[in-house]
Short mmCIF file of C-alpha atoms in Angstrom, two decimals:
data_model
loop_
_atom_site.label_atom_id
_atom_site.label_comp_id
_atom_site.label_asym_id
_atom_site.label_seq_id
_atom_site.Cartn_x
_atom_site.Cartn_y
_atom_site.Cartn_z
CA UNK K 107 -2.47 18.23 -8.81
CA UNK K 108 0.11 17.69 -6.07
CA UNK K 109 0.54 14.19 -4.71
CA UNK K 110 0.79 13.00 -1.14
CA UNK K 111 3.54 14.85 0.71
CA UNK K 112 5.34 13.35 3.67
CA UNK K 113 7.83 15.19 5.83
CA UNK K 114 10.55 14.72 6.75
CA UNK K 115 11.93 12.23 4.22
CA UNK K 116 14.65 10.98 6.54
CA UNK K 117 14.98 11.01 10.30
CA UNK K 118 17.45 9.63 12.80
CA UNK K 119 16.39 9.34 16.42
CA UNK K 120 17.76 7.79 19.59
CA UNK K 121 16.07 5.03 21.55
CA UNK K 122 13.59 6.42 24.05
CA UNK K 123 12.89 9.58 22.10
CA UNK K 124 9.63 10.37 20.40
CA UNK K 125 8.99 11.37 16.80
CA UNK K 126 6.24 13.06 14.83
CA UNK K 127 5.75 12.45 11.13
CA UNK K 128 3.56 14.56 8.89
CA UNK K 129 1.41 13.75 5.88
CA UNK K 130 -0.46 16.11 3.56
CA UNK K 131 -2.98 14.21 1.44
CA UNK K 132 -4.03 15.01 -2.08
CA UNK K 133 -6.33 18.00 -2.15
CA UNK K 134 -9.92 16.88 -1.67
CA UNK K 135 -9.01 13.52 -0.17
CA UNK K 136 -10.48 12.98 3.27
CA UNK K 137 -9.04 9.62 4.26
CA UNK K 138 -5.45 9.23 5.42
CA UNK K 139 -3.93 5.87 6.31
CA UNK K 140 -0.52 5.07 7.73
CA UNK K 141 1.62 2.03 7.06
CA UNK K 142 4.92 0.71 8.38
CA UNK K 143 7.25 -1.14 6.03
CA UNK K 144 10.18 -3.24 7.22
CA UNK K 145 12.18 -5.94 5.41
CA UNK K 146 11.00 -8.56 7.88
CA UNK K 147 7.30 -7.73 8.24
CA UNK K 148 6.58 -6.08 4.92
CA UNK K 149 3.85 -3.46 4.64
CA UNK K 150 1.63 -3.31 7.71
CA UNK K 151 -1.40 -1.13 8.32
CA UNK K 152 -1.13 1.20 11.32
CA UNK K 153 -4.35 3.23 11.32
CA UNK K 154 -6.72 5.29 9.23
CA UNK K 155 -8.22 8.69 9.84
CA UNK K 156 -11.31 10.09 8.19
CA UNK K 157 -12.99 13.36 9.12
CA UNK K 158 -10.58 13.82 12.02
CA UNK K 159 -11.58 10.49 13.57
CA UNK K 160 -9.61 7.28 13.76
CA UNK K 161 -11.74 4.75 11.89
CA UNK K 162 -9.56 1.67 11.93
CA UNK K 163 -6.44 0.53 13.72
CA UNK K 164 -3.86 -2.13 13.04
CA UNK K 165 -2.10 -4.36 15.52
CA UNK K 166 0.48 -1.94 16.89
CA UNK K 167 1.21 -0.91 20.49
CA UNK K 168 -0.19 2.26 22.00
CA UNK K 169 3.14 4.01 21.46
CA UNK K 170 1.93 4.56 17.92
CA UNK K 171 -0.70 7.24 17.66
CA UNK K 172 -1.97 9.74 15.18
CA UNK K 173 -4.39 12.49 14.49
CA UNK K 174 -6.00 14.29 11.61
CA UNK K 175 -6.70 17.99 11.31
CA UNK K 176 -9.69 19.74 9.78
CA UNK K 177 -7.76 20.26 6.53
CA UNK K 178 -7.22 16.46 6.36
CA UNK K 179 -3.51 16.73 7.07
CA UNK K 180 -2.38 13.99 9.41
CA UNK K 181 0.40 13.41 11.87
CA UNK K 182 1.71 10.20 13.29
CA UNK K 183 3.55 10.03 16.60
CA UNK K 184 5.73 7.29 18.00
CA UNK K 185 6.78 7.60 21.62
CA UNK K 186 9.55 5.82 23.50
CA UNK K 187 11.26 4.74 20.31
CA UNK K 188 12.73 1.26 20.05
CA UNK K 189 15.33 -0.05 17.61
CA UNK K 190 12.61 -2.14 15.98
CA UNK K 191 10.70 0.98 15.03
CA UNK K 192 13.27 1.67 12.32
CA UNK K 193 11.25 1.49 9.13
CA UNK K 194 9.79 3.29 6.16
CA UNK K 195 6.56 4.95 7.26
CA UNK K 196 4.11 5.47 4.44
CA UNK K 197 1.04 7.61 4.29
CA UNK K 198 -1.77 6.98 1.81
CA UNK K 199 -4.71 9.19 0.95
CA UNK K 200 -8.07 8.26 -0.53
CA UNK K 201 -11.13 10.22 -1.49
CA UNK K 202 -13.43 8.53 0.95
CA UNK K 203 -13.50 6.08 3.83
CA UNK K 204 -13.49 3.04 1.59
CA UNK K 205 -11.01 0.69 0.01
CA UNK K 206 -10.81 2.73 -3.13
CA UNK K 207 -7.62 3.61 -4.97
CA UNK K 208 -5.06 4.76 -2.46
CA UNK K 209 -2.30 7.22 -3.32
CA UNK K 210 0.90 6.77 -1.36
CA UNK K 211 3.55 9.30 -0.46
CA UNK K 212 7.26 8.60 -0.75
CA UNK K 213 7.49 7.84 2.92
CA UNK K 214 9.63 8.86 5.86
CA UNK K 215 12.66 6.70 6.52
CA UNK K 216 13.06 6.53 10.30
CA UNK K 217 16.24 5.14 11.78
CA UNK K 218 16.42 4.55 15.53
CA UNK K 219 19.92 4.22 16.98
CA UNK O 1259 -10.22 -10.45 4.26
CA UNK O 1260 -9.09 -13.00 1.70
CA UNK O 1261 -5.47 -14.14 1.90
CA UNK O 1262 -3.41 -13.92 -1.26
CA UNK O 1263 -0.51 -16.05 -2.50
CA UNK O 1264 1.94 -14.88 -5.16
CA UNK O 1265 5.32 -16.09 -6.39
CA UNK O 1266 8.11 -14.49 -4.38
CA UNK O 1267 10.15 -13.54 -7.43
CA UNK O 1268 10.15 -13.61 -11.22
CA UNK O 1269 12.74 -12.84 -13.87
CA UNK O 1270 12.09 -11.52 -17.33
CA UNK O 1271 13.82 -9.81 -20.24
CA UNK O 1272 13.07 -6.49 -21.84
CA UNK O 1273 10.33 -6.65 -24.43
CA UNK O 1274 8.69 -9.77 -23.02
CA UNK O 1275 5.17 -10.03 -21.68
CA UNK O 1276 5.09 -10.82 -17.97
CA UNK O 1277 2.20 -12.57 -16.26
CA UNK O 1278 2.03 -12.63 -12.46
CA UNK O 1279 -0.62 -14.88 -10.98
CA UNK O 1280 -2.16 -14.40 -7.58
CA UNK O 1281 -4.23 -17.03 -5.74
CA UNK O 1282 -7.10 -15.97 -3.50
CA UNK O 1283 -9.14 -19.09 -2.82
CA UNK O 1284 -11.27 -17.51 -0.10
CA UNK O 1285 -12.33 -14.43 -2.06
CA UNK O 1286 -15.75 -13.16 -0.99
CA UNK O 1287 -18.62 -12.07 -3.19
CA UNK O 1288 -18.02 -8.35 -2.62
CA UNK O 1289 -14.23 -8.49 -2.88
CA UNK O 1290 -12.37 -6.66 -5.61
CA UNK O 1291 -8.85 -7.48 -6.76
CA UNK O 1292 -6.29 -4.70 -6.83
CA UNK O 1293 -2.65 -4.62 -7.86
CA UNK O 1294 -0.01 -2.19 -6.66
CA UNK O 1295 3.56 -1.63 -7.83
CA UNK O 1296 6.37 -0.51 -5.55
CA UNK O 1297 9.85 0.73 -6.40
CA UNK O 1298 12.58 0.74 -3.73
CA UNK O 1299 12.19 3.48 -1.13
CA UNK O 1300 8.93 4.69 -2.63
CA UNK O 1301 5.31 4.19 -1.73
CA UNK O 1302 3.19 1.65 -3.63
CA UNK O 1303 1.42 2.85 -6.75
CA UNK O 1304 -2.02 1.66 -7.85
CA UNK O 1305 -1.86 -0.24 -11.14
CA UNK O 1306 -5.25 -1.81 -11.82
CA UNK O 1307 -8.38 -3.08 -10.15
CA UNK O 1308 -11.08 -5.49 -11.25
CA UNK O 1309 -13.98 -7.67 -10.15
CA UNK O 1310 -14.38 -10.24 -12.90
CA UNK O 1311 -13.36 -11.14 -16.48
CA UNK O 1312 -10.84 -8.70 -17.91
CA UNK O 1313 -9.79 -5.15 -17.20
CA UNK O 1314 -7.28 -3.22 -19.26
CA UNK O 1315 -5.70 0.18 -18.84
CA UNK O 1316 -2.70 1.95 -20.31
CA UNK O 1317 -0.32 0.12 -17.99
CA UNK O 1318 -1.55 -3.46 -17.63
CA UNK O 1319 -4.31 -6.00 -18.03
CA UNK O 1320 -5.99 -7.98 -15.31
CA UNK O 1321 -7.51 -11.36 -16.06
CA UNK O 1322 -9.95 -12.89 -13.60
CA UNK O 1323 -11.49 -16.34 -14.29
CA UNK O 1324 -15.12 -17.09 -13.61
CA UNK O 1325 -14.49 -18.66 -10.19
CA UNK O 1326 -12.41 -15.59 -9.16
CA UNK O 1327 -10.10 -17.76 -7.06
CA UNK O 1328 -7.09 -16.38 -8.87
CA UNK O 1329 -6.12 -13.41 -11.00
CA UNK O 1330 -3.30 -12.64 -13.41
CA UNK O 1331 -1.62 -9.30 -13.87
CA UNK O 1332 -0.24 -8.99 -17.39
CA UNK O 1333 2.46 -6.45 -18.21
CA UNK O 1334 3.01 -6.13 -21.97
CA UNK O 1335 6.54 -5.64 -23.30
CA UNK O 1336 8.29 -4.91 -20.02
CA UNK O 1337 11.26 -2.58 -19.77
CA UNK O 1338 14.02 -2.24 -17.18
CA UNK O 1339 11.92 0.38 -15.39
CA UNK O 1340 9.26 -2.22 -14.64
CA UNK O 1341 11.63 -3.85 -12.15
CA UNK O 1342 9.67 -3.55 -8.91
CA UNK O 1343 7.63 -5.45 -6.35
CA UNK O 1344 4.05 -6.17 -7.37
CA UNK O 1345 1.36 -6.71 -4.75
CA UNK O 1346 -1.98 -8.38 -5.21
CA UNK O 1347 -4.68 -7.28 -2.75
CA UNK O 1348 -8.21 -8.52 -2.24
CA UNK O 1349 -10.76 -6.51 -0.32
CA UNK O 1350 -14.36 -5.42 -0.06
CA UNK O 1351 -14.80 -2.18 -1.93
CA UNK O 1352 -18.46 -1.78 -1.11
CA UNK O 1353 -18.25 -2.08 2.66
CA UNK O 1354 -16.28 0.27 4.83
CA UNK O 1355 -12.99 -1.28 5.83
CA UNK O 1356 -11.45 1.87 7.14
CA UNK O 1357 -8.95 2.31 4.36
CA UNK O 1358 -7.12 -0.80 5.48
CA UNK O 1359 -5.14 -2.44 2.73
CA UNK O 1360 -3.69 -5.87 3.47
CA UNK O 1361 -0.43 -6.35 1.62
CA UNK O 1362 1.07 -9.81 1.19
CA UNK O 1363 4.71 -10.51 0.47
CA UNK O 1364 4.45 -9.38 -3.14
CA UNK O 1365 6.30 -10.59 -6.24
CA UNK O 1366 9.72 -9.13 -6.91
CA UNK O 1367 9.99 -8.76 -10.68
CA UNK O 1368 13.46 -8.36 -12.14
CA UNK O 1369 13.70 -7.29 -15.77
CA UNK O 1370 17.03 -7.91 -17.44
CA UNK O 1371 18.40 -6.30 -20.62
#
């Protein structure tokens, strides 16, 4: 079956702009989590959505938001972009709302200039 | 959530067995130990998960002593393609944690010819 699909793969934005990233989980998976990866901070949890509801949130400012649709697809939005938001954004899907095996997508590489 | 400590880097040669040890002194009764592998510019990939003693799959083995304060990921006969960062995670699989995986710094394994 198809894996986790993230679009776009690469993105360049200007400071102050906003961006929307998309994630399609594995078919049948209902939990979608988002992570930010930077060389300095490593992999950090952003938030998790399950059944269209945000169930858990990491320690990120309110500029980072997300949502999940009825088909479990998820989007992540970052407003008022800052240079420090440049990172690899990873989406992971799991069957249920538990710490079971997570399947990661290839990520979206966001560069803010 | 239990904190984990791993070596920052390890070197090996093709064909050798590699053992990466992770310390998790504050592991809780319900915590499981999970290992992920990550190649550059890709999302992490689940390798193996265990609770106690030994777990083996087609990729690796996981050894967990009786006190569960540490665990060792064993990769048999590594090849150049095993060069990656390996993350040890500890978390409660039985209690909802909202899909939140806590990644440490990981161990950068370099396999040489």
